[in-house]
CSV table of N, CA and C in Angstrom, one decimal:
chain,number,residue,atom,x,y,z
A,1,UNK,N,-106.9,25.6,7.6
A,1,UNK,CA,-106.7,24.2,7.1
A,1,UNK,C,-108.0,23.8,6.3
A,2,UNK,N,-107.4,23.1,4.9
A,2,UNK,CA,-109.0,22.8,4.1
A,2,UNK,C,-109.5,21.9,4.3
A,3,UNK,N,-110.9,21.5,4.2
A,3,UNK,CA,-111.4,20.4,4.7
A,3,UNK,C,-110.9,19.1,4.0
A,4,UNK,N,-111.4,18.2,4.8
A,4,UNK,CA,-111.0,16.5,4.0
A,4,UNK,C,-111.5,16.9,3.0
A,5,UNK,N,-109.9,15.9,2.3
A,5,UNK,CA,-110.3,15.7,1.3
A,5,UNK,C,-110.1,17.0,-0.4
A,6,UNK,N,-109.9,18.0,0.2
A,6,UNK,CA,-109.9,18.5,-0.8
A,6,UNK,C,-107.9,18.9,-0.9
A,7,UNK,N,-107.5,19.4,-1.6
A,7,UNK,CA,-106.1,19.8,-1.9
A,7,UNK,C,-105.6,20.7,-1.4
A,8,UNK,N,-104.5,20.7,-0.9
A,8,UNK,CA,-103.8,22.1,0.3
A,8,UNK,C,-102.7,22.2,-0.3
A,9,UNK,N,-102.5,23.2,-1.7
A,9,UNK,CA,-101.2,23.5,-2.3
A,9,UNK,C,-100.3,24.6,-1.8
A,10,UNK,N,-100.9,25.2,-0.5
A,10,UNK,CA,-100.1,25.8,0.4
A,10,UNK,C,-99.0,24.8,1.1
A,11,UNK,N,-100.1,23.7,2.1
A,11,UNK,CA,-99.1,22.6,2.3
A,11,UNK,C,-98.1,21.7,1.9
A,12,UNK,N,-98.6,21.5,0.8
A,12,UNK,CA,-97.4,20.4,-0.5
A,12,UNK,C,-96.6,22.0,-0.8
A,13,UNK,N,-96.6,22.9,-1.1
A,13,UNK,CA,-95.6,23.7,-1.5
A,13,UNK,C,-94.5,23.8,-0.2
A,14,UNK,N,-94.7,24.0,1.2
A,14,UNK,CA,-94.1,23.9,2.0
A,14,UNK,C,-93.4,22.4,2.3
A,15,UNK,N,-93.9,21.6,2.0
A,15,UNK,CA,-93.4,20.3,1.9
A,15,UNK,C,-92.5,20.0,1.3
A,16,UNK,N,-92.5,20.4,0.1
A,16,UNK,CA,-91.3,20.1,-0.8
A,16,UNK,C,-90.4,20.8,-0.8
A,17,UNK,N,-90.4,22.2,-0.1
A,17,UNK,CA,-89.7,23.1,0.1
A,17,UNK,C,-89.0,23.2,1.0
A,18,UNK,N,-89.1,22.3,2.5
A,18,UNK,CA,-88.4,21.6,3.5
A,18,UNK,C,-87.9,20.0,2.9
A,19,UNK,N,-88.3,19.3,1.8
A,19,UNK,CA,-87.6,18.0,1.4
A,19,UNK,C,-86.6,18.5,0.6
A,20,UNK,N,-86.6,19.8,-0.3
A,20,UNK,CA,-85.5,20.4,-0.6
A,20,UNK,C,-84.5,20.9,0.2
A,21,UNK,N,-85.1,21.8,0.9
A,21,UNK,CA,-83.7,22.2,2.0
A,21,UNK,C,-83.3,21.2,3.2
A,22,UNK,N,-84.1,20.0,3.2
A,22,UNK,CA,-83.3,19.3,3.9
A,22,UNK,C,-82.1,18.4,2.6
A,23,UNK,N,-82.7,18.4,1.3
A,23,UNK,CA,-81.6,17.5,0.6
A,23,UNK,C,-80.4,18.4,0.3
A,24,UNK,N,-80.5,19.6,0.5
A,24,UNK,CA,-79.4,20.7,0.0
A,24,UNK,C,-78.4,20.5,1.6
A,25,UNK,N,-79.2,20.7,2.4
A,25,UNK,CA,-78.4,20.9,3.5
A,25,UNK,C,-77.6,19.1,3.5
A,26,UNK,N,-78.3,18.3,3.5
A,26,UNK,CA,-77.1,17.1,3.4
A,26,UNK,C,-76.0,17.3,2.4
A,27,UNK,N,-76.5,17.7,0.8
A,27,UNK,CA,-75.4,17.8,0.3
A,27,UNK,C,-74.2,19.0,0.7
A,28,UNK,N,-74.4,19.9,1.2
A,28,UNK,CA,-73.4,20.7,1.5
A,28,UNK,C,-73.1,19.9,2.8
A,29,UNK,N,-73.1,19.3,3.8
A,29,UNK,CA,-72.7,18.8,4.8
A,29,UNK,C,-71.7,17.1,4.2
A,30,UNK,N,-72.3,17.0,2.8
A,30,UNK,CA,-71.4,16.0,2.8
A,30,UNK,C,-70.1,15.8,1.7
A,31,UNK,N,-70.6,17.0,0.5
A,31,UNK,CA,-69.4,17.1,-0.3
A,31,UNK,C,-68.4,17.9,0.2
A,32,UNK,N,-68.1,18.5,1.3
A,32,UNK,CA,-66.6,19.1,1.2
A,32,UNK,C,-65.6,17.7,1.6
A,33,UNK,N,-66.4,16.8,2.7
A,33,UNK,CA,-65.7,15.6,3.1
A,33,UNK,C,-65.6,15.0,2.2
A,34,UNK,N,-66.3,14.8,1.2
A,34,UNK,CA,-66.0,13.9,-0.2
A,34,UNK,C,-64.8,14.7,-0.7
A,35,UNK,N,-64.6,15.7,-0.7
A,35,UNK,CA,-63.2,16.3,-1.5
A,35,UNK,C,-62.4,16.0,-0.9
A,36,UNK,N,-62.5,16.5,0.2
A,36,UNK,CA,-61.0,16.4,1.0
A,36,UNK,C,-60.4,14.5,1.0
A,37,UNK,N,-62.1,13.6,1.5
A,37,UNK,CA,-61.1,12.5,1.0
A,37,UNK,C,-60.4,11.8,-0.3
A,38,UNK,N,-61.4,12.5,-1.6
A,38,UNK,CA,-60.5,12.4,-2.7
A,38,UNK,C,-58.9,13.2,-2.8
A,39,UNK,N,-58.9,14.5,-2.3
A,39,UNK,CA,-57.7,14.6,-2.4
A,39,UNK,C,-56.7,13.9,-1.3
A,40,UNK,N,-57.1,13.6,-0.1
A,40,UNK,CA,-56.1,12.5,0.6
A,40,UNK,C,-55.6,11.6,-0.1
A,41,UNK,N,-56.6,11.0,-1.0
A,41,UNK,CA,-56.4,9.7,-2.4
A,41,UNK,C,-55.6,10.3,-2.7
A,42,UNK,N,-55.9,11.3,-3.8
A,42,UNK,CA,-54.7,11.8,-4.6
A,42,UNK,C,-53.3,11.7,-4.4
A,43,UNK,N,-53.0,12.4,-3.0
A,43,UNK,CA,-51.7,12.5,-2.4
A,43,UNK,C,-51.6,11.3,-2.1
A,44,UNK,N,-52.0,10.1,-1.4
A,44,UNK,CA,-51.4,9.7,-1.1
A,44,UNK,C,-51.0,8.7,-2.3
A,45,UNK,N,-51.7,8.7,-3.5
A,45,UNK,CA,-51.3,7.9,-4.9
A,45,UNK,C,-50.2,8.7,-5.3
A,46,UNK,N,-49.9,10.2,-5.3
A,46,UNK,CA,-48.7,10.9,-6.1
A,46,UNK,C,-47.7,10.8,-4.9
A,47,UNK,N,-47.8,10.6,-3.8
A,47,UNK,CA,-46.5,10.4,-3.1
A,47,UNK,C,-46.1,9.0,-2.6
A,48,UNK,N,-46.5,8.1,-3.3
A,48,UNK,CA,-46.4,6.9,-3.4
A,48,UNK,C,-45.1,6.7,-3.7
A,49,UNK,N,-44.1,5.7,-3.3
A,49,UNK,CA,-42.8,5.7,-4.0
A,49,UNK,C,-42.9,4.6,-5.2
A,50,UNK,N,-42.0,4.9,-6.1
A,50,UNK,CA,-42.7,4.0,-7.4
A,50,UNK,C,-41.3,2.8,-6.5
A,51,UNK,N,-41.8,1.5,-7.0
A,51,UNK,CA,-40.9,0.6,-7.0
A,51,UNK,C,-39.2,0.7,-8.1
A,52,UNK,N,-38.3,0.0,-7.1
A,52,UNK,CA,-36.9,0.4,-8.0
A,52,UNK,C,-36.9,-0.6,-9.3
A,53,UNK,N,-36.5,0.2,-10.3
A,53,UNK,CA,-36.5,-0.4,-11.9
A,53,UNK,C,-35.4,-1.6,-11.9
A,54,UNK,N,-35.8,-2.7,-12.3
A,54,UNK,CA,-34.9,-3.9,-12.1
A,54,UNK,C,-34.2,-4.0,-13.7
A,55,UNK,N,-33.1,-3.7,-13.6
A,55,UNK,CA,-32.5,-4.2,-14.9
A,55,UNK,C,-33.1,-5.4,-15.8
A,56,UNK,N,-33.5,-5.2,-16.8
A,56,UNK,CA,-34.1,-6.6,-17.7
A,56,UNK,C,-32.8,-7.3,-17.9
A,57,UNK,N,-33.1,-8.6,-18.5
A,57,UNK,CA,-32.0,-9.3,-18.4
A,57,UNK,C,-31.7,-9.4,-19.9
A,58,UNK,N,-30.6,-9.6,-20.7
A,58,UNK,CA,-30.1,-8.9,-22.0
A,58,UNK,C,-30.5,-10.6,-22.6
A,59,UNK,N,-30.9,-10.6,-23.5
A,59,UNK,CA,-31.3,-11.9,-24.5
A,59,UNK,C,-30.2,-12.2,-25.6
A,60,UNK,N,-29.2,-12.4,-24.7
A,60,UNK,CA,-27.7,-12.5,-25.6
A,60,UNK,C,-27.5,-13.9,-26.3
């Protein structure tokens, strides 16, 4: 350990190197759930039933 006060670029390299693999490991733990609920969206917007087409009324 260096004394006070002086710079430990062993330390900050390990540091950043766990603030990285902790931000990697959240993103893999949270985009597959992001997809799948986008594709829930999807489906459930393409199997939506469309509403029945109302005859317009003729401007006779």
């Amino acid at each position: 350990m260096p004394p006070s006060g002086t710079p430990d670029p062993v330390g900050d390299a390990l540091a950043w190197l766990f603030i990285a693999l902790a931000i990697f490991a959240a993103l893999i733990a949270i985009v597959p759930s992001l997809i799948v609920l986008a594709l829930e969206g999807l489906a459930k917007v393409k199997h939506r039933p469309s509403p029945p087409l109302e005859p317009r009324p003729s401007a006779a």
